[in-house]
Amino acid sequence: MISENSGEDPRLRQLVDGIVRLAAGDLSTRMTPSENRDDIDAVIAGVNLLAEELEHIYSDLEQRVADRTAMLRRTQAELEQMAKTDALTGLANRILLNERIQEALQNSTASGKAPAVLVLDLDSFKAINDTLGHGAGDAVLVEVATRLLSAVRATDTVARLGGDEFAVVITESTQNEILQIAHRASEKLQDSLRIGSETVWAMASIGVCISAPGDSAESLMRDADIAMYQAKGQGRNNVQLFHPDMLLAVQERSRITAELRNAVSGGELALQYQPVVELASGRVTGLEALLRWHHPARGLIMPDSFIRIAEESGLILELGRWVLHEGVAQLRRWNETAPNLTDFCLHINLSAAELFRSDLLADIRETLDRNHVAPQRLVLEITETVLMSRGTTEEQVLGGLRDLGVGLQIDDFGTGYSSISYLRSLPADTVKVDQSLIQDIGSDPQQQKFVAAILQLISAAGLKAIVEGIETAEQAEQLQAMGCLYGQGYYYGRPQPPEQVLDRLESLAQRRYS
Ligand code: C2E
Ligand code: MG
Ligand code: MG
């Protein structure tokens, strides 16, 4: 019980002050009970206990809030990390790469050193994906990531841009150091890798751009990309350092692309025909249609200057369609003007992309029908590299072409990576041995043996061989002595406009039929 004169009891004042402090949040407040051990002391003890309890609850709460906050921070960091890394390889992605390039540019001092960017594109990744499946493709990408990380320094960042494209940001370094890193990356990718029981290669074309004052992350990436395309153009599997001239080449390419677009409709394209002959008799067994572009301002442009551009821009489908229609129509015109000359085939070159043209089979069938040309008189030349890396779509199209009855020929044989076992499974009936292989057979006995072996190999695979690029009588004799039956080259005739070809065919026919 509180005594009558409690108003004067100083403990009550202390009690009220204590409660006010507690209510204001000072949970460490405690009051000291007196010796009286009376009711007021009991209330004081009770309030102290309550304060104790509150303090516990409060610090527990504080701890829990701190824990949750830390967890939230971690999750946020993880999310940020996820948004900036590539899920498959764990490398930086495009976003992080961009940040790192910007950081590198900001931190660069004018010390004769500069940050740089490498852009890498694998050279034959599509083939790996197509032949071994996407699981194998993923395993290759992960291994490439590991090798790239082992080629750079801790301060550099390796990123995957998507697909089979990677990039590296190199922090401030000398040109020498930068090129060393690029070549080290290239070397690390030279070694084969094992995927299950298969051995594959994942070599890359690498473009390097060293920043110059005023460069942005964007311009660095663009120029490294241009250099990478240059590396592809130089035969892949190499390193190219960006040079402003390359930008001019890109602009020139896009101008050619624009002009090529009008070339078909503007009637600027033409075909020339080069004979394929039976070496022993000189009889023409085929005519290869070779595309020419008569540019109104620049004159005659050869296919090596525009076929690749057409392939890159997709224009090749339109060009290919034109070549097929024009070539087969020409065959019909020859049939009509010289009905006794029907024992030769028309050879047409097909680019890889054309095998993906959805209407290819139908177009070939209709074009042949329309011109009353038998499918057996058409031979499609497809390069070795295309046939090597064929996937299911190509396989189906090639099967369809065979069913149609047209001939299939491997072009430029010996320039790709055909293995012996591969030759047997190729869906073709003739093989055209590339001209580079016979260039030196006159002077190099070793090369002679090599070509002889290749010819034997082709024949052992049940295929017919044609050798292209025969320029001299000596080469022709040597090849004949090796058992080669068919050939093509300037020695037998250069590519010519259709009228001139017919004269040659007719004079041959007259000789044979008279
Ligand atoms: P290709 O199919 O391997 O054609 C052979 C090339 O070698 C032709 O060059 C031909 O003129 C040339 N040639 C023939 N005999 C000799 C010789 O004795 N010595 C030398 N040094 N060269 C010889 P061209 O006409 O410049 O064609 C180059 C390439 O362009 C062709 O190589 C082919 O891959 C491509 N091409 C040509 N026309 C077409 C086409 O209509 N479509 C596609 N997709 N590609 C084509
Ligand atoms: Mg050809
Ligand atoms: Mg060829």
Coordinates of C-alpha atoms and ligand atoms in Angstrom, one line a residue:
M1 CA 0.0 0.0 0.0
I2 CA 1.2 3.5 -0.7
S3 CA 1.3 5.5 2.5
E4 CA -0.8 8.7 3.1
N5 CA 2.2 11.0 2.8
S6 CA 3.4 9.3 -0.5
G7 CA 3.4 12.7 -2.2
E8 CA 6.5 13.4 -0.1
D9 CA 8.2 10.1 -0.7
P10 CA 11.2 10.9 -2.9
R11 CA 11.0 7.3 -4.4
L12 CA 7.7 8.2 -6.0
R13 CA 9.4 11.1 -7.9
Q14 CA 12.2 8.7 -8.9
L15 CA 9.6 6.1 -10.0
V16 CA 7.8 8.7 -12.2
D17 CA 11.1 9.9 -13.7
G18 CA 12.2 6.4 -14.4
I19 CA 8.9 5.5 -16.2
V20 CA 9.2 8.7 -18.2
R21 CA 12.7 7.8 -19.3
L22 CA 11.7 4.2 -20.2
A23 CA 8.7 5.5 -22.1
A24 CA 11.1 7.8 -24.0
G25 CA 13.1 4.8 -25.1
D26 CA 15.9 4.7 -22.6
L27 CA 15.6 1.0 -21.8
S28 CA 18.8 0.9 -19.7
T29 CA 17.0 3.0 -17.1
R30 CA 16.9 1.1 -13.7
M31 CA 15.7 2.4 -10.3
T32 CA 17.2 1.4 -7.0
P33 CA 14.7 0.1 -4.5
S34 CA 15.1 1.2 -0.8
E35 CA 15.7 -0.8 2.3
N36 CA 12.0 -0.6 3.1
R37 CA 11.0 -3.4 0.9
D38 CA 7.5 -2.0 0.9
D39 CA 4.9 -1.7 -1.9
I40 CA 6.8 1.2 -3.6
D41 CA 9.9 -0.9 -3.7
A42 CA 7.8 -3.8 -5.1
V43 CA 6.6 -1.5 -8.0
I44 CA 10.2 -0.3 -8.5
A45 CA 11.4 -3.9 -8.8
G46 CA 8.5 -4.7 -11.1
V47 CA 9.3 -1.8 -13.4
N48 CA 13.0 -2.8 -13.4
L49 CA 12.0 -6.3 -14.5
L50 CA 9.8 -4.9 -17.2
A51 CA 12.6 -2.7 -18.4
E52 CA 15.0 -5.7 -18.4
E53 CA 12.5 -7.7 -20.5
L54 CA 11.9 -4.8 -22.8
E55 CA 15.6 -4.3 -23.3
H56 CA 15.9 -8.0 -24.2
I57 CA 13.1 -7.9 -26.7
Y58 CA 14.4 -4.7 -28.2
S59 CA 17.9 -6.0 -28.7
D60 CA 16.6 -9.2 -30.1
L61 CA 14.5 -7.2 -32.5
E62 CA 17.4 -5.1 -33.5
Q63 CA 19.5 -8.2 -34.1
R64 CA 16.7 -9.6 -36.3
V65 CA 16.4 -6.4 -38.3
A66 CA 20.2 -6.4 -38.8
D67 CA 20.1 -10.0 -40.0
R68 CA 17.3 -9.3 -42.4
T69 CA 18.9 -6.2 -43.7
A70 CA 22.2 -8.1 -44.3
M71 CA 20.2 -10.9 -46.1
L72 CA 18.4 -8.3 -48.3
R73 CA 21.8 -6.8 -49.1
R74 CA 23.2 -10.2 -50.0
T75 CA 20.2 -11.0 -52.2
Q76 CA 20.4 -7.7 -53.9
A77 CA 24.1 -8.2 -54.6
E78 CA 23.4 -11.7 -55.9
L79 CA 20.7 -10.3 -58.2
E80 CA 23.0 -7.6 -59.4
Q81 CA 25.7 -10.2 -60.0
M82 CA 23.2 -12.4 -61.9
A83 CA 22.1 -9.5 -64.0
K84 CA 25.7 -8.8 -64.9
T85 CA 27.1 -12.4 -65.4
D86 CA 26.6 -14.9 -68.0
A87 CA 24.7 -17.9 -66.5
L88 CA 26.5 -20.6 -68.5
T89 CA 30.1 -19.5 -68.1
G90 CA 30.0 -17.3 -65.0
L91 CA 31.8 -14.6 -67.0
A92 CA 30.8 -11.0 -67.1
N93 CA 28.0 -10.2 -69.5
R94 CA 27.6 -7.3 -71.9
I95 CA 26.4 -4.9 -69.1
L96 CA 29.3 -5.6 -66.8
L97 CA 31.7 -5.5 -69.7
N98 CA 30.4 -2.0 -70.6
E99 CA 30.9 -0.8 -67.0
R100 CA 34.4 -2.2 -66.9
I101 CA 35.3 -0.5 -70.2
Q102 CA 34.0 2.7 -68.9
E103 CA 35.9 2.3 -65.7
A104 CA 39.1 1.5 -67.6
L105 CA 38.7 4.5 -69.8
Q106 CA 38.1 6.8 -66.8
N107 CA 41.0 5.5 -64.9
S108 CA 43.4 5.7 -67.8
T109 CA 46.3 8.1 -67.3
A110 CA 48.2 9.8 -70.1
S111 CA 51.1 7.4 -69.5
G112 CA 51.8 6.0 -72.9
K113 CA 49.6 3.1 -71.8
A114 CA 46.0 2.6 -72.7
P115 CA 43.0 0.3 -72.0
A116 CA 42.0 -2.1 -74.8
V117 CA 39.2 -4.3 -75.9
L118 CA 39.5 -7.8 -77.5
V119 CA 36.5 -9.2 -79.4
L120 CA 36.7 -13.0 -80.0
D121 CA 34.4 -15.1 -82.2
L122 CA 34.8 -18.9 -82.4
D123 CA 35.5 -20.1 -85.9
S124 CA 33.6 -23.3 -86.1
F125 CA 31.1 -23.3 -83.3
K126 CA 28.1 -23.8 -85.4
A127 CA 29.6 -27.1 -86.7
I128 CA 30.1 -28.3 -83.1
N129 CA 26.6 -27.4 -82.2
D130 CA 25.1 -29.0 -85.3
T131 CA 27.1 -32.2 -85.2
L132 CA 27.5 -32.9 -81.5
G133 CA 24.4 -31.1 -80.1
H134 CA 23.9 -28.1 -77.8
G135 CA 25.1 -29.9 -74.7
A136 CA 28.5 -30.3 -76.3
G137 CA 28.3 -26.7 -77.5
D138 CA 27.8 -25.5 -74.0
A139 CA 30.7 -27.6 -72.7
V140 CA 32.9 -26.0 -75.3
L141 CA 31.9 -22.5 -74.3
V142 CA 32.6 -23.2 -70.6
E143 CA 36.1 -24.6 -71.6
V144 CA 36.8 -21.5 -73.8
A145 CA 35.8 -19.3 -70.8
T146 CA 38.3 -21.1 -68.6
R147 CA 41.1 -20.9 -71.1
L148 CA 40.5 -17.2 -71.7
L149 CA 40.6 -16.5 -68.0
S150 CA 43.9 -18.3 -67.8
A151 CA 45.3 -16.0 -70.6
V152 CA 44.5 -12.7 -69.0
R153 CA 45.7 -10.9 -65.9
A154 CA 43.7 -10.5 -62.7
T155 CA 42.9 -6.8 -63.6
D156 CA 41.4 -7.7 -66.9
T157 CA 37.8 -8.7 -67.4
V158 CA 36.6 -11.6 -69.6
A159 CA 33.0 -11.4 -70.8
R160 CA 30.7 -13.5 -73.0
L161 CA 28.7 -11.4 -75.3
G162 CA 26.3 -14.2 -76.3
G163 CA 26.5 -17.2 -78.6
D164 CA 30.1 -17.9 -79.4
E165 CA 31.3 -14.3 -79.0
F166 CA 33.6 -13.3 -76.1
A167 CA 35.3 -10.0 -75.2
V168 CA 38.2 -9.0 -72.9
V169 CA 38.7 -5.6 -71.3
I170 CA 42.4 -5.0 -70.8
T171 CA 43.2 -2.3 -68.3
E172 CA 45.9 0.2 -69.1
S173 CA 48.8 -1.5 -70.8
T174 CA 51.3 -1.0 -73.6
Q175 CA 50.6 -2.1 -77.1
N176 CA 53.1 -4.9 -76.6
E177 CA 51.4 -6.2 -73.5
I178 CA 48.0 -6.0 -75.1
L179 CA 49.0 -8.0 -78.2
Q180 CA 50.8 -10.5 -76.0
I181 CA 47.5 -11.1 -74.1
A182 CA 45.6 -11.4 -77.4
H183 CA 48.1 -13.9 -78.8
R184 CA 48.2 -15.8 -75.6
A185 CA 44.4 -16.1 -75.7
S186 CA 44.6 -17.3 -79.3
E187 CA 47.3 -19.9 -78.4
K188 CA 45.2 -21.2 -75.5
L189 CA 42.4 -21.9 -78.0
Q190 CA 44.7 -23.8 -80.4
D191 CA 44.6 -27.0 -78.3
S192 CA 41.9 -29.5 -79.1
L193 CA 39.4 -30.3 -76.4
R194 CA 37.6 -33.5 -75.7
I195 CA 33.8 -33.6 -75.4
G196 CA 32.8 -37.1 -74.5
S197 CA 34.5 -39.3 -77.0
E198 CA 34.9 -36.5 -79.6
T199 CA 37.9 -34.2 -80.2
V200 CA 37.0 -30.7 -81.3
W201 CA 38.7 -27.4 -81.8
A202 CA 37.4 -24.0 -80.7
M203 CA 39.8 -21.6 -82.3
A204 CA 38.9 -18.0 -82.6
S205 CA 39.2 -14.9 -84.8
I206 CA 40.3 -12.1 -82.5
G207 CA 39.9 -8.3 -83.1
V208 CA 41.9 -5.9 -80.9
C209 CA 41.3 -2.2 -80.4
I210 CA 43.5 0.0 -78.2
S211 CA 41.7 3.0 -77.0
A212 CA 42.7 6.5 -78.1
P213 CA 41.9 9.7 -76.3
G214 CA 38.2 10.6 -76.8
D215 CA 37.2 6.9 -77.3
S216 CA 33.9 5.7 -75.8
A217 CA 33.1 2.2 -74.7
E218 CA 30.8 2.0 -77.7
S219 CA 33.5 3.1 -80.3
L220 CA 36.0 0.7 -78.7
M221 CA 33.7 -2.2 -79.0
R222 CA 32.7 -1.3 -82.6
D223 CA 36.3 -1.1 -83.7
A224 CA 37.4 -4.3 -82.0
D225 CA 34.4 -5.9 -83.7
I226 CA 35.6 -4.6 -87.1
A227 CA 39.1 -5.9 -86.4
M228 CA 37.5 -9.3 -85.5
Y229 CA 35.7 -9.4 -88.9
Q230 CA 39.0 -8.6 -90.5
A231 CA 40.5 -11.6 -88.7
K232 CA 37.7 -13.7 -90.1
G233 CA 38.4 -12.4 -93.6
Q234 CA 42.1 -13.3 -93.2
G235 CA 41.2 -16.9 -93.0
R236 CA 40.1 -17.1 -89.3
N237 CA 42.1 -18.3 -86.3
N238 CA 44.2 -15.1 -86.1
V239 CA 44.6 -11.8 -84.3
Q240 CA 44.0 -8.4 -86.0
L241 CA 44.7 -5.0 -84.5
F242 CA 42.2 -2.3 -85.5
H243 CA 43.4 0.3 -87.9
P244 CA 41.2 3.2 -89.2
D245 CA 41.6 1.8 -92.7
M246 CA 39.4 -1.1 -91.7
L247 CA 36.6 1.3 -91.0
L248 CA 36.9 2.5 -94.6
A249 CA 36.8 -1.1 -95.8
V250 CA 33.6 -1.6 -93.9
Q251 CA 32.1 1.5 -95.5
E252 CA 33.2 0.3 -98.9
R253 CA 31.6 -3.1 -98.1
S254 CA 28.3 -1.5 -97.3
R255 CA 28.5 0.6 -100.5
I256 CA 29.1 -2.6 -102.5
T257 CA 26.2 -4.2 -100.7
A258 CA 23.9 -1.3 -101.6
E259 CA 25.0 -1.4 -105.3
L260 CA 24.8 -5.2 -105.5
R261 CA 21.2 -4.9 -104.4
N262 CA 20.5 -3.0 -107.7
A263 CA 22.8 -5.2 -109.8
V264 CA 20.2 -8.0 -110.3
S265 CA 17.3 -5.8 -111.2
G266 CA 19.5 -3.4 -113.2
G267 CA 20.7 -6.3 -115.5
E268 CA 24.4 -5.8 -114.5
L269 CA 25.0 -9.5 -113.8
A270 CA 26.3 -11.9 -116.4
L271 CA 27.5 -15.5 -116.5
Q272 CA 30.6 -16.8 -118.2
Y273 CA 31.2 -20.5 -118.8
Q274 CA 34.3 -22.5 -118.4
P275 CA 34.6 -26.0 -119.9
V276 CA 35.2 -29.1 -117.9
V277 CA 36.9 -31.6 -120.2
E278 CA 37.7 -35.2 -120.4
L279 CA 41.5 -35.1 -120.4
A280 CA 42.1 -37.9 -122.8
S281 CA 39.8 -36.7 -125.6
G282 CA 39.4 -33.0 -124.8
R283 CA 35.6 -33.6 -125.0
V284 CA 33.7 -31.0 -123.0
T285 CA 31.7 -32.8 -120.3
G286 CA 30.5 -29.7 -118.5
L287 CA 30.4 -26.0 -118.4
E288 CA 30.8 -24.2 -115.1
A289 CA 28.8 -21.0 -114.8
L290 CA 30.9 -18.2 -113.2
L291 CA 29.3 -15.0 -112.2
R292 CA 30.4 -11.6 -113.4
W293 CA 29.3 -8.1 -112.4
H294 CA 29.4 -5.4 -115.0
H295 CA 29.4 -2.3 -112.8
P296 CA 28.2 0.8 -114.6
A297 CA 31.1 2.9 -113.2
R298 CA 33.7 0.4 -112.0
G299 CA 33.6 -2.0 -114.9
L300 CA 34.0 -5.7 -114.6
I301 CA 34.0 -7.0 -111.0
M302 CA 35.1 -10.6 -110.3
P303 CA 33.2 -12.8 -107.9
D304 CA 36.0 -13.0 -105.4
S305 CA 35.3 -9.3 -104.7
F306 CA 31.6 -9.6 -104.1
I307 CA 30.4 -13.2 -103.4
R308 CA 31.5 -13.0 -99.7
I309 CA 29.8 -9.6 -99.3
A310 CA 26.7 -11.1 -100.9
E311 CA 26.9 -14.0 -98.5
E312 CA 27.3 -11.8 -95.4
S313 CA 24.4 -9.6 -96.4
G314 CA 22.0 -12.4 -97.4
L315 CA 22.0 -11.1 -101.0
I316 CA 23.5 -14.3 -102.1
L317 CA 20.0 -15.9 -102.2
E318 CA 18.9 -13.4 -104.8
L319 CA 22.1 -13.8 -106.8
G320 CA 21.9 -17.6 -106.6
R321 CA 18.3 -17.5 -107.8
W322 CA 19.4 -15.4 -110.7
V323 CA 22.4 -17.6 -111.6
L324 CA 20.2 -20.7 -111.5
H325 CA 17.5 -19.2 -113.7
E326 CA 19.9 -17.6 -116.2
G327 CA 22.2 -20.7 -116.4
V328 CA 19.4 -23.2 -117.0
A329 CA 17.7 -20.8 -119.5
Q330 CA 21.1 -20.6 -121.3
L331 CA 21.3 -24.4 -121.4
R332 CA 17.9 -24.4 -123.0
R333 CA 19.0 -21.8 -125.6
W334 CA 22.0 -24.0 -126.4
N335 CA 19.7 -27.0 -126.7
E336 CA 17.6 -25.0 -129.2
T337 CA 20.4 -23.6 -131.3
A338 CA 22.6 -26.8 -131.2
P339 CA 20.3 -29.8 -130.6
N340 CA 23.2 -32.2 -131.3
L341 CA 25.1 -30.8 -128.3
T342 CA 23.4 -32.3 -125.3
D343 CA 26.1 -34.4 -123.7
F344 CA 27.5 -31.8 -121.3
C345 CA 26.3 -30.7 -117.9
L346 CA 25.8 -27.2 -116.5
H347 CA 27.8 -26.6 -113.3
I348 CA 26.5 -24.0 -110.9
N349 CA 28.2 -22.9 -107.7
L350 CA 26.0 -22.9 -104.5
S351 CA 26.9 -21.0 -101.4
A352 CA 26.3 -22.4 -97.9
A353 CA 23.4 -20.1 -97.2
E354 CA 21.6 -21.3 -100.4
L355 CA 21.1 -24.7 -98.8
F356 CA 18.9 -23.0 -96.3
R357 CA 16.8 -21.3 -98.9
S358 CA 13.4 -22.9 -98.2
D359 CA 12.3 -22.9 -101.9
L360 CA 15.6 -24.2 -103.3
L361 CA 14.4 -27.7 -104.2
A362 CA 11.1 -26.4 -105.7
D363 CA 12.9 -23.6 -107.6
I364 CA 15.4 -26.0 -109.1
R365 CA 12.7 -28.5 -110.1
E366 CA 10.5 -25.8 -111.6
T367 CA 13.4 -24.1 -113.4
L368 CA 14.5 -27.4 -115.0
D369 CA 10.9 -28.3 -116.0
R370 CA 10.2 -24.8 -117.4
N371 CA 13.3 -25.1 -119.6
H372 CA 12.8 -28.8 -120.5
V373 CA 16.2 -29.6 -119.0
A374 CA 16.8 -33.1 -117.5
P375 CA 18.0 -32.9 -113.8
Q376 CA 21.0 -35.0 -114.8
R377 CA 22.3 -32.1 -116.8
L378 CA 22.7 -29.9 -113.7
V379 CA 25.6 -30.3 -111.3
L380 CA 25.7 -28.2 -108.1
E381 CA 29.2 -27.3 -106.9
I382 CA 29.3 -27.0 -103.1
T383 CA 32.5 -26.2 -101.3
E384 CA 34.2 -28.8 -99.1
T385 CA 33.9 -26.7 -95.9
V386 CA 30.1 -26.4 -96.3
L387 CA 29.8 -30.2 -96.7
M388 CA 32.1 -30.8 -93.8
S389 CA 30.0 -28.8 -91.3
R390 CA 26.7 -29.9 -92.5
G391 CA 23.8 -30.2 -90.0
T392 CA 20.5 -31.8 -90.3
T393 CA 18.9 -29.1 -92.5
E394 CA 21.8 -29.3 -95.0
E395 CA 21.6 -33.1 -94.9
Q396 CA 17.9 -33.0 -95.8
V397 CA 18.4 -30.6 -98.6
L398 CA 21.3 -32.6 -100.1
G399 CA 19.2 -35.7 -99.9
G400 CA 16.3 -33.9 -101.6
L401 CA 18.7 -32.8 -104.4
R402 CA 20.0 -36.3 -104.9
D403 CA 16.4 -37.6 -105.1
L404 CA 15.7 -34.9 -107.7
G405 CA 18.5 -36.4 -109.8
V406 CA 20.9 -33.4 -110.0
G407 CA 24.6 -34.0 -109.6
L408 CA 26.5 -32.9 -106.5
Q409 CA 30.1 -31.9 -106.6
I410 CA 32.5 -31.0 -103.9
D411 CA 34.3 -27.8 -104.9
D412 CA 37.7 -26.6 -103.7
F413 CA 38.6 -30.0 -102.3
G414 CA 41.8 -29.9 -100.3
T415 CA 41.4 -26.5 -98.9
G416 CA 39.2 -27.5 -95.9
Y417 CA 39.9 -30.1 -93.3
S418 CA 38.4 -33.2 -94.9
S419 CA 39.5 -36.4 -93.2
I420 CA 39.8 -39.6 -95.1
S421 CA 36.9 -41.2 -93.4
Y422 CA 34.8 -38.2 -94.1
L423 CA 35.3 -38.4 -97.8
R424 CA 33.4 -41.7 -97.9
S425 CA 30.4 -40.3 -96.3
L426 CA 30.1 -37.1 -98.4
P427 CA 26.9 -36.8 -100.3
A428 CA 28.5 -36.2 -103.6
D429 CA 29.4 -38.0 -106.8
T430 CA 32.3 -35.9 -108.1
V431 CA 35.1 -34.0 -106.3
K432 CA 36.9 -31.0 -107.7
V433 CA 40.4 -30.9 -106.5
D434 CA 41.4 -27.3 -105.7
Q435 CA 43.8 -25.5 -108.0
S436 CA 46.2 -24.6 -105.2
L437 CA 47.2 -28.3 -104.9
I438 CA 48.4 -28.6 -108.5
Q439 CA 50.2 -25.2 -108.8
D440 CA 53.6 -26.7 -108.1
I441 CA 53.3 -30.3 -109.4
G442 CA 55.6 -29.4 -112.3
S443 CA 58.5 -28.5 -110.0
D444 CA 57.8 -30.3 -106.7
P445 CA 57.9 -34.1 -106.9
Q446 CA 56.6 -34.3 -103.3
Q447 CA 53.5 -32.3 -104.3
Q448 CA 53.1 -34.6 -107.3
K449 CA 53.0 -37.7 -105.0
F450 CA 50.6 -35.9 -102.7
V451 CA 48.2 -35.1 -105.6
A452 CA 48.5 -38.7 -106.9
A453 CA 47.6 -39.9 -103.4
I454 CA 44.6 -37.6 -103.2
L455 CA 43.4 -38.8 -106.6
Q456 CA 43.6 -42.4 -105.5
L457 CA 41.8 -41.6 -102.3
I458 CA 38.9 -40.0 -104.2
S459 CA 38.7 -43.0 -106.4
A460 CA 38.8 -45.3 -103.5
A461 CA 35.9 -43.5 -102.0
G462 CA 34.0 -44.3 -105.2
L463 CA 34.0 -40.7 -106.4
K464 CA 35.0 -39.1 -109.7
A465 CA 37.8 -36.5 -109.6
I466 CA 38.1 -33.3 -111.6
V467 CA 41.2 -31.2 -111.2
E468 CA 40.8 -27.5 -111.6
G469 CA 43.3 -24.8 -112.5
I470 CA 45.2 -26.7 -115.1
E471 CA 47.2 -24.0 -116.9
T472 CA 49.9 -25.9 -118.9
A473 CA 50.2 -28.9 -121.1
E474 CA 52.8 -30.3 -118.7
Q475 CA 50.3 -30.3 -115.8
A476 CA 47.7 -31.9 -118.0
E477 CA 50.1 -34.7 -119.0
Q478 CA 51.2 -35.3 -115.4
L479 CA 47.6 -35.5 -114.2
Q480 CA 46.7 -37.8 -116.9
A481 CA 49.6 -40.0 -116.0
M482 CA 48.3 -40.1 -112.5
G483 CA 45.1 -41.5 -113.8
C484 CA 43.0 -38.3 -113.5
L485 CA 40.2 -38.4 -116.1
Y486 CA 38.7 -34.9 -115.9
G487 CA 40.1 -31.4 -115.6
Q488 CA 39.4 -27.7 -116.0
G489 CA 41.6 -24.7 -116.4
Y490 CA 42.9 -22.0 -118.6
Y491 CA 44.8 -24.6 -120.6
Y492 CA 41.5 -26.0 -121.8
G493 CA 39.6 -22.7 -121.9
R494 CA 39.0 -19.6 -119.9
P495 CA 35.6 -18.6 -118.7
Q496 CA 33.8 -17.1 -121.7
P497 CA 30.5 -15.5 -122.6
P498 CA 27.9 -18.0 -123.8
E499 CA 28.2 -17.2 -127.6
Q500 CA 31.9 -17.9 -127.6
V501 CA 31.5 -21.1 -125.7
L502 CA 29.1 -22.4 -128.2
D503 CA 31.6 -21.9 -131.1
R504 CA 34.1 -24.0 -129.2
L505 CA 31.5 -26.8 -128.5
E506 CA 30.4 -26.8 -132.1
S507 CA 33.8 -27.0 -133.6
L508 CA 34.5 -29.9 -131.2
A509 CA 31.2 -31.6 -132.2
Q510 CA 32.0 -31.1 -135.9
R511 CA 35.3 -32.8 -135.4
R512 CA 33.6 -35.7 -133.7
Y513 CA 30.6 -36.0 -135.8
S514 CA 32.1 -35.4 -139.2
Ligands
C2E1 P1 35.4 -21.8 -108.2 O1 34.0 -22.3 -108.2 O2 36.4 -22.7 -107.5 O3 35.7 -21.5 -109.6 C1 37.0 -21.6 -110.2 C2 37.7 -20.2 -110.3 O4 39.0 -20.4 -110.7 C3 37.1 -19.3 -111.2 O5 37.3 -18.0 -110.8 C4 37.9 -19.5 -112.5 O6 37.8 -18.4 -113.4 C5 39.2 -19.7 -111.9 N1 40.0 -20.5 -112.8 C6 39.6 -21.5 -113.7 N2 40.7 -22.0 -114.3 C7 41.8 -21.4 -113.8 C8 43.2 -21.6 -114.1 O7 43.7 -22.4 -114.9 N3 44.0 -20.8 -113.3 C9 43.6 -19.9 -112.4 N4 44.5 -19.2 -111.7 N5 42.3 -19.7 -112.2 C10 41.4 -20.5 -112.9 P2 36.2 -16.9 -110.7 O8 35.3 -16.9 -111.9 O9 36.8 -15.6 -110.4 O10 35.3 -17.4 -109.4 C11 35.8 -17.4 -108.2 C12 34.9 -18.1 -107.2 O11 33.7 -17.3 -107.0 C13 34.5 -19.4 -107.6 O12 35.5 -20.4 -107.4 C14 33.2 -19.6 -106.8 O13 33.6 -20.1 -105.5 C15 32.7 -18.2 -106.7 N6 31.6 -18.0 -107.7 C16 31.6 -17.8 -109.0 N7 30.4 -17.7 -109.5 C17 29.6 -18.0 -108.5 C18 28.1 -18.1 -108.3 O14 27.4 -18.0 -109.3 N8 27.6 -18.4 -107.1 C19 28.5 -18.6 -106.0 N9 27.9 -18.9 -104.9 N10 29.8 -18.5 -106.1 C20 30.3 -18.2 -107.3
MG2 MG 33.2 -24.0 -108.7
MG3 MG 37.0 -24.3 -107.0

